[in-house]
Every structure is written in structure tokens, then in C-alpha cells.
mmCIF file of C-alpha atoms in Angstrom:
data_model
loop_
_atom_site.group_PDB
_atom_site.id
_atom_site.type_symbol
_atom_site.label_atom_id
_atom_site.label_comp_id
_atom_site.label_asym_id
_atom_site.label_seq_id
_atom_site.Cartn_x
_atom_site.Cartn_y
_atom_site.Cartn_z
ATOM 1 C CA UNK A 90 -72.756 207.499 214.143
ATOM 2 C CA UNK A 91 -71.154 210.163 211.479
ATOM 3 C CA UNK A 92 -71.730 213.690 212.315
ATOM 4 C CA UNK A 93 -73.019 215.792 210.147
ATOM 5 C CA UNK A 94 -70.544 218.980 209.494
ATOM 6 C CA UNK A 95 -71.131 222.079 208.024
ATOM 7 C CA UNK A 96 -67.850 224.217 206.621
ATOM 8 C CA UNK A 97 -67.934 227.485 206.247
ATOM 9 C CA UNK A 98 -65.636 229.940 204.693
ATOM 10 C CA UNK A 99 -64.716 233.658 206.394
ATOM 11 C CA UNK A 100 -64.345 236.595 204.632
ATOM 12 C CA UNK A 101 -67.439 236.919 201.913
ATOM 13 C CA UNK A 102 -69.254 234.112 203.527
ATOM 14 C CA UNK A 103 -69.286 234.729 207.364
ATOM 15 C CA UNK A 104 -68.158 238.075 207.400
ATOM 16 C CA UNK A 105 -67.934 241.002 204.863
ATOM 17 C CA UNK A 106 -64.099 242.529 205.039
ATOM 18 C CA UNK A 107 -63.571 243.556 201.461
ATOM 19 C CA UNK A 108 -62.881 247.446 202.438
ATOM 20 C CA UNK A 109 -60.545 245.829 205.583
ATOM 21 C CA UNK A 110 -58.714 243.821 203.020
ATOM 22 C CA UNK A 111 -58.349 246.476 199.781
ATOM 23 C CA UNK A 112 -57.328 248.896 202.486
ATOM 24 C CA UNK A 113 -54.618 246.381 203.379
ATOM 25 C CA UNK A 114 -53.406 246.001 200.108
ATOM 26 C CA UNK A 115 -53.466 249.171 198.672
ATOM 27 C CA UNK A 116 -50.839 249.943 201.833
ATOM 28 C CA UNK A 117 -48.479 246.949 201.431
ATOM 29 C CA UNK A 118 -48.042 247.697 197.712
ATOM 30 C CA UNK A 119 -47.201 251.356 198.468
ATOM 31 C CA UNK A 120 -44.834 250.155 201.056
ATOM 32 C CA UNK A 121 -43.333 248.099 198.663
ATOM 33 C CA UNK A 122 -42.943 250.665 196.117
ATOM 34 C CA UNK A 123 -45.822 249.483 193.552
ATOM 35 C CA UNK A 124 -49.292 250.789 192.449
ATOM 36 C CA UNK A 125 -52.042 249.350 194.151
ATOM 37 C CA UNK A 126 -54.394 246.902 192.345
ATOM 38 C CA UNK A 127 -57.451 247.703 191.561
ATOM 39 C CA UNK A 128 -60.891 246.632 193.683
ATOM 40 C CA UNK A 129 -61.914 244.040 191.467
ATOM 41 C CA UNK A 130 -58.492 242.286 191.476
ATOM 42 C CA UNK A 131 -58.155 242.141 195.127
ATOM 43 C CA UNK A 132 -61.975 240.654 194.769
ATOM 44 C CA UNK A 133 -60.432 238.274 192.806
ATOM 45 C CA UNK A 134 -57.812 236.645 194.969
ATOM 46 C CA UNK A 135 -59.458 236.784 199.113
ATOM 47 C CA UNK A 136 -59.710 232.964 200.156
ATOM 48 C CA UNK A 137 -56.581 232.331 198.649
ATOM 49 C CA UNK A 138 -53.456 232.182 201.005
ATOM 50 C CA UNK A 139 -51.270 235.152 200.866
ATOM 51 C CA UNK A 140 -48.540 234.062 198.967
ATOM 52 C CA UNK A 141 -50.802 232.151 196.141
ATOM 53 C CA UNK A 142 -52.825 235.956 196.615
ATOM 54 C CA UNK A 143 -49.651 237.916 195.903
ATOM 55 C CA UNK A 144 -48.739 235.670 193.118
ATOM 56 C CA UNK A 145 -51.826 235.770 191.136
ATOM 57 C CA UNK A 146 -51.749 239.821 191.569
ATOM 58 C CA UNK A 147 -47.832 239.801 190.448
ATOM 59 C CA UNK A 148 -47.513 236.891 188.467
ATOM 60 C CA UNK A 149 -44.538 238.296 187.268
ATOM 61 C CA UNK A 150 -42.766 238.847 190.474
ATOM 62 C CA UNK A 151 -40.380 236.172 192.101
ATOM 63 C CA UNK A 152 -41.373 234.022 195.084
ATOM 64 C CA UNK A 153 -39.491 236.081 197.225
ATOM 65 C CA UNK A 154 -41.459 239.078 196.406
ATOM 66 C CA UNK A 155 -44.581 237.824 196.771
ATOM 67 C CA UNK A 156 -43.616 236.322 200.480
ATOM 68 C CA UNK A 157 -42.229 239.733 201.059
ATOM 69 C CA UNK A 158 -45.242 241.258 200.091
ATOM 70 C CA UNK A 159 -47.413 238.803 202.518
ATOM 71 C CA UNK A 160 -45.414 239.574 204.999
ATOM 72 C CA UNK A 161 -45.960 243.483 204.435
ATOM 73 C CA UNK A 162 -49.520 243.165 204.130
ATOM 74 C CA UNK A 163 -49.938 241.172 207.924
ATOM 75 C CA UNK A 164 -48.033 244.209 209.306
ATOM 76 C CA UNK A 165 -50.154 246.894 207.265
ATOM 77 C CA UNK A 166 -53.366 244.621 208.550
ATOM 78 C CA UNK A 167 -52.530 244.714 212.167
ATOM 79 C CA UNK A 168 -51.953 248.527 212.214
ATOM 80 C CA UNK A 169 -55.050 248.873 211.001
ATOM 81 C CA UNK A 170 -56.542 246.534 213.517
ATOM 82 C CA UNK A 171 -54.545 248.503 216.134
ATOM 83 C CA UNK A 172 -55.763 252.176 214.311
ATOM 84 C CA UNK A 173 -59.324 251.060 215.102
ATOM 85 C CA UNK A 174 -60.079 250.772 211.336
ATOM 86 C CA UNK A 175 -60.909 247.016 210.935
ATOM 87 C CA UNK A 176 -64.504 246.290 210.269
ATOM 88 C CA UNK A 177 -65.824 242.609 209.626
ATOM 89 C CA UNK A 178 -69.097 242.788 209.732
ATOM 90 C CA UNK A 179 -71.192 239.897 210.017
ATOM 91 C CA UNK A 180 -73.547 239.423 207.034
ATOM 92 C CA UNK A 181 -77.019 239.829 207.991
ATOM 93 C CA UNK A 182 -78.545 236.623 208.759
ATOM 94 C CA UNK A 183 -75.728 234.604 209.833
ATOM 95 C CA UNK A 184 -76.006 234.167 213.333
ATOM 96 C CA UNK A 185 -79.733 232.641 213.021
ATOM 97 C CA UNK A 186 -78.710 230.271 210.035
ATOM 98 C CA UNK A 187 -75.706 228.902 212.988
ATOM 99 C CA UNK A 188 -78.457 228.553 215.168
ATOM 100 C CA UNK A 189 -80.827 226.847 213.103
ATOM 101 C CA UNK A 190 -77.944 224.206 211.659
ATOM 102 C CA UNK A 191 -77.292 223.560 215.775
ATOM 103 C CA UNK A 192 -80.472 222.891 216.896
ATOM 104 C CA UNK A 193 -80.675 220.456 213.688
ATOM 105 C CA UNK A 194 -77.763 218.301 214.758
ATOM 106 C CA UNK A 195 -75.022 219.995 212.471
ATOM 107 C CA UNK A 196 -71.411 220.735 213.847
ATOM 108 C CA UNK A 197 -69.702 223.670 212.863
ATOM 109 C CA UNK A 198 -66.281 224.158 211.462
ATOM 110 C CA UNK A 199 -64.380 227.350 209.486
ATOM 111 C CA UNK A 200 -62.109 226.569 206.811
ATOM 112 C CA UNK A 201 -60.195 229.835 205.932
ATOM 113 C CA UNK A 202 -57.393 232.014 204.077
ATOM 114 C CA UNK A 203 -57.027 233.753 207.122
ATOM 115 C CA UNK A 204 -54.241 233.369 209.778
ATOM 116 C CA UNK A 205 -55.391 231.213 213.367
ATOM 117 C CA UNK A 206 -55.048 235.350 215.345
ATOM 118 C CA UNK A 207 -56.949 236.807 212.357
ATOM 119 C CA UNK A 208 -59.635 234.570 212.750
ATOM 120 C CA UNK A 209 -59.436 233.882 216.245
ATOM 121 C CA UNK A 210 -60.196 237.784 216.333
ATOM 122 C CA UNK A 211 -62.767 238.537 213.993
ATOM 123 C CA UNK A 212 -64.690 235.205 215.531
ATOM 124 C CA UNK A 213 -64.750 236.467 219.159
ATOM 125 C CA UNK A 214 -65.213 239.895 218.595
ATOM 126 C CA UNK A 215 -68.944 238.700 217.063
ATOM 127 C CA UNK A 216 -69.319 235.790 220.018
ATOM 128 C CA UNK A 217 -68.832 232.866 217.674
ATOM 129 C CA UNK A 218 -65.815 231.356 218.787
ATOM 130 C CA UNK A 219 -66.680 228.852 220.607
ATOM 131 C CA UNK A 220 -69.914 227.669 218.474
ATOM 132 C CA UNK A 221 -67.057 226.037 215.510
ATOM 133 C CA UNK A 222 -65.358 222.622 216.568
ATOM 134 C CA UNK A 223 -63.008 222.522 213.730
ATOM 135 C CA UNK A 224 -60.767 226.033 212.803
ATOM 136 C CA UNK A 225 -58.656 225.348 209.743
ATOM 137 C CA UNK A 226 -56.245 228.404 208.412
ATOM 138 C CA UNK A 227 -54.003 228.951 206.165
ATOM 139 C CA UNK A 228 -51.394 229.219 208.787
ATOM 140 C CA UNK A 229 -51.547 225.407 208.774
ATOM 141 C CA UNK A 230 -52.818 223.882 205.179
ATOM 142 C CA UNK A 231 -51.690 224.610 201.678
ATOM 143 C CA UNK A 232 -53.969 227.417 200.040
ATOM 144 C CA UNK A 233 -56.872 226.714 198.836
ATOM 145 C CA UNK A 234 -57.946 224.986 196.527
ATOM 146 C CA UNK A 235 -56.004 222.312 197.984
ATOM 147 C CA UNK A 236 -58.285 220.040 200.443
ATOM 148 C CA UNK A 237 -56.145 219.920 202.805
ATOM 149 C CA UNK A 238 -58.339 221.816 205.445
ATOM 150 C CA UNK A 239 -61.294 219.864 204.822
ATOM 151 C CA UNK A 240 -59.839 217.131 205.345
ATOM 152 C CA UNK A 241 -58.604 217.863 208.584
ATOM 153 C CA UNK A 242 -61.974 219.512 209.099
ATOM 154 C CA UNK A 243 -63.924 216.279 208.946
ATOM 155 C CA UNK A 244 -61.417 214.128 211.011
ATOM 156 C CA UNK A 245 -61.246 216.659 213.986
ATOM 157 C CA UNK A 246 -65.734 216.272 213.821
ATOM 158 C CA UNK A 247 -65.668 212.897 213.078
ATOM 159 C CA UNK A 248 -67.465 213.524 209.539
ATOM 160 C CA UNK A 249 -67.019 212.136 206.565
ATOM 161 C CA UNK A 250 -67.476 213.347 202.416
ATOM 162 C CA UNK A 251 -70.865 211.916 202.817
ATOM 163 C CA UNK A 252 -71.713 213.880 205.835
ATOM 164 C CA UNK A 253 -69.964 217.061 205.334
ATOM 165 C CA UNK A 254 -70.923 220.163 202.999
ATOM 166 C CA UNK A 255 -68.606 223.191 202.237
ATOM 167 C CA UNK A 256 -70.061 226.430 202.227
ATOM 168 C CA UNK A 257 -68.159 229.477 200.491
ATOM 169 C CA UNK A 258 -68.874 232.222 197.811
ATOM 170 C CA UNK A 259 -65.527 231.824 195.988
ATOM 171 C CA UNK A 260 -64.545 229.122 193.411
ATOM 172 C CA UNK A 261 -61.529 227.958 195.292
ATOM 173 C CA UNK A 262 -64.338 227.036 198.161
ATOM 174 C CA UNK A 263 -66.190 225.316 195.680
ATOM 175 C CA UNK A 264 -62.945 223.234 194.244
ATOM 176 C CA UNK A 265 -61.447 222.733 197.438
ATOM 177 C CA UNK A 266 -65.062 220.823 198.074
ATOM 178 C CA UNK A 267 -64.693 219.221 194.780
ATOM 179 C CA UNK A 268 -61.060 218.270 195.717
ATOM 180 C CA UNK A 269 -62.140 217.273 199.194
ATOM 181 C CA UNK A 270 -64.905 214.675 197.719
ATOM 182 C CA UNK A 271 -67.751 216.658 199.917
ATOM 183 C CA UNK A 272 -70.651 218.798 198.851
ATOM 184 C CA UNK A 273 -70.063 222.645 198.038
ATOM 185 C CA UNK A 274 -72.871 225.248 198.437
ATOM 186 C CA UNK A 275 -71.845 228.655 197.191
ATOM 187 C CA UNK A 276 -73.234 231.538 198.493
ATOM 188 C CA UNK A 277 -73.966 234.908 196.811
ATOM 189 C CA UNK A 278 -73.190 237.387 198.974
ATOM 190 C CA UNK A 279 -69.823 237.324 198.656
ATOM 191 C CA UNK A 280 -67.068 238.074 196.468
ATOM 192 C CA UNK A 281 -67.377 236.229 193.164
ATOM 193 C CA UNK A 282 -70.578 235.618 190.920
ATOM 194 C CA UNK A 283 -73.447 233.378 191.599
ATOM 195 C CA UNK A 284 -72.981 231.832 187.919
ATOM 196 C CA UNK A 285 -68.984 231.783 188.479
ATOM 197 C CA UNK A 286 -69.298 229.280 191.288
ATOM 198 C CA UNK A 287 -72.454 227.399 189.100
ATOM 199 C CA UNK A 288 -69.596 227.347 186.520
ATOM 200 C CA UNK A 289 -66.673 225.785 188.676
ATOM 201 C CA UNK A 290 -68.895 222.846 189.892
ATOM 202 C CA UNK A 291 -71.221 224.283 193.100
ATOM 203 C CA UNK A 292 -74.477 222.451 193.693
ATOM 204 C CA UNK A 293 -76.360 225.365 194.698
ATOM 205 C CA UNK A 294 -76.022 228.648 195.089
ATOM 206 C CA UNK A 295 -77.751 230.337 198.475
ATOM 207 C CA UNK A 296 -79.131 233.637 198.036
ATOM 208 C CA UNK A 297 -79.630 234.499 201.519
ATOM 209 C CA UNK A 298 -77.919 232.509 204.355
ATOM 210 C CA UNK A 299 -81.399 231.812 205.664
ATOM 211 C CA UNK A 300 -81.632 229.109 202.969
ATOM 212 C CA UNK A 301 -78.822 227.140 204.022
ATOM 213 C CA UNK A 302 -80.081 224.981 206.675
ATOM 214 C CA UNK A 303 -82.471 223.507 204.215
ATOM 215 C CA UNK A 304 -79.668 222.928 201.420
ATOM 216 C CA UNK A 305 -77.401 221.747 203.459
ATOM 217 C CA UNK A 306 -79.927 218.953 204.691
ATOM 218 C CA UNK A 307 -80.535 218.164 200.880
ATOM 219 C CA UNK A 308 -77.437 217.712 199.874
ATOM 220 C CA UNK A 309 -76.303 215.450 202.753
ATOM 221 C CA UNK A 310 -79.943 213.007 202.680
#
């Protein structure tokens, strides 16, 4: 039998860490000498992997300069991980929605811009580690919206496209799905528009993550 797999993204979908991640940003650039972006920019770019994030910010810049400046930004993160000042808070309702797509029969997997320790963390610091039997990261797959990660998402649950639904709020979640050949439910809690992900292909949007056990059973009947 093909299990049924639910995909989620991190950061705007799982967990809110737009301050963490401007914060971040704002340092590395001033480490490296340039103005910060602004909020809505950095908006703009979280799901992507760090290099295709520096690269849309600077498109101006060489590649070495944008590696550089992922490289500056882990360090600037993990001081202010080790500063105390890292808050990903879990968006209200997420835990029960996990629950609920359990005790229907779904597995669980992450598919993520985020590094394997940056996940790893944020993941058992709210208990959740262990309830996800597929972690994909950027530290292993092209960025998104390359479907790499889904792909090895569904063969480590023994899913298929069928079977399998993406959940994110950007639009590279929703074309990585697209990519991927599997179902992609935006969400709209996160960090780009409800009718921006409606636009790029989604099948539905969520409004509240309490919907999503019910949409994700629609779109895989």
C-alpha cells in the first residue's frame, strides 16, 4: 500500500522566524559592508537556499559574494542563537493539525531552506522531531524550486505524486510541488500573499492550519 505523505515547509508555515531571519540579515550585510535590505525584501526570498537568497537580494553581485554573504549570515544566525535572541515560534494551531493528520494515517515529512542543525534545532526545541519521517534541507538538495527534496521526500515514506501533498506559504513551495508532480496547498499565514500562491498554481489556500487535514484528504481522494 502507498502512504499517504504530507510535506510541510518551515519558516512561515511551521514556524514564524521572520524577526530571527531580518535580524540575521540586516547583520551579515553590515558585516559585509552593505545597507541592509529592507523587511519586505527579505520576505521575499526565506524558502529559498542561501545562495539563490543572496542572489535575488544582490543580483548584481558575483557568485562569490553571494556565497560569502551565506556564509556570513550562518555565523551572524548562530550568535544570535547563542545570544539567546532566536525565537521560532510555532504558529498557533500547528501542533493539533500534526495530530489530527497522524491519527488519520498521514506521515509527516519537512522539506526546507534551512540547514539539517537549523532545523534539527528549531524542531526539538518545540518536541516535533521525531513526529517527521522524511527531513529534507537545503544542505542536501538544490534550492527550491527545484523538486529535488520532494522527491527524496516521497521515496524515504514510500509515497508517491498521487499520495503526497506539499504544504508551504511561499511560491517556490507551490512550484517545487508543481515541479515535483504532487499536490501544493498554500497556506496564509506566512510570508507571501494568499492570491500570490493562487497565482503561481496552488490548489488551495488554508487560512488556518486547522483546515488542512480536510484539504489535504481532498486533494489526495
Amino acid at each position: 500500500m502507498t502512504n499517504r505523505l504530507a510535506i510541510f515547509d518551515c519558516d512561515g508555515t511551521l514556524v514564524d522566524s521572520q524577526a530571527n531571519i531580518h535580524a540575521a540579515m540586516t547583520a551579515c550585510f553590515a558585516e559585509a559592508g552593505r545597507a541592509a535590505p529592507d523587511r519586505a525584501a527579505v520576505r521575499r526570498i526565506v524558502g529559498l537556499s542561501l545562495p539563490e537568497a543572496m542572489r535575488a537580494l544582490l543580483p548584481d553581485a558575483d557568485d562569490a559574494h553571494h556565497h560569502a554573504l551565506a556564509e556570513g549570515y550562518k555565523r551572524c544566525f548562530r550568535l544570535l542563537r547563542e545570544q539567546g535572541k532566536v525565537e521560532e515560534a510555532l504558529y498557533e494551531g500547528i501542533a493539533e493539525t500534526l495530530d489530527r493528520l497522524e491519527a488519520d494515517g498521514w506521515l509527516l515529512g519537512v522539506a526546507t531552506g534551512k540547514s539539517d542543525r537549523g532545523l534539527r534545532l528549531v524542531l526539538e526545541h518545540h518536541g516535533l522531531f521525531d513526529r517527521f519521517v522524511t527531513l529534507q534541507t537545503a544542505d542536501r538538495h538544490p534550492s527550491k524550486p527545484h523538486p529535488s527534496m520532494i522527491e527524496q521526500a516521497m521515496a524515504e515514506a514510500g509515497a508517491d505524486r498521487l499520495s503526497t501533498v506539499m504544504i508551504g506559504d511561499t511560491s517556490y513551495d507551490i512550484l517545487m510541488a508543481h515541479n515535483a508532480g504532487v499536490r501544493a496547498i498554500g497556506v496564509a499565514w506566512g510570508y507571501h500573499e494568499p492570491a500570490e500562491l493562487l497565482a503561481e498554481g496552488a490548489d488551495v489556500v488554508a487560512l488556518h492550519p486547522s483546515e488542512l487535514p480536510l484539504l489535504c484528504s481532498r486533494e489526495t481522494a
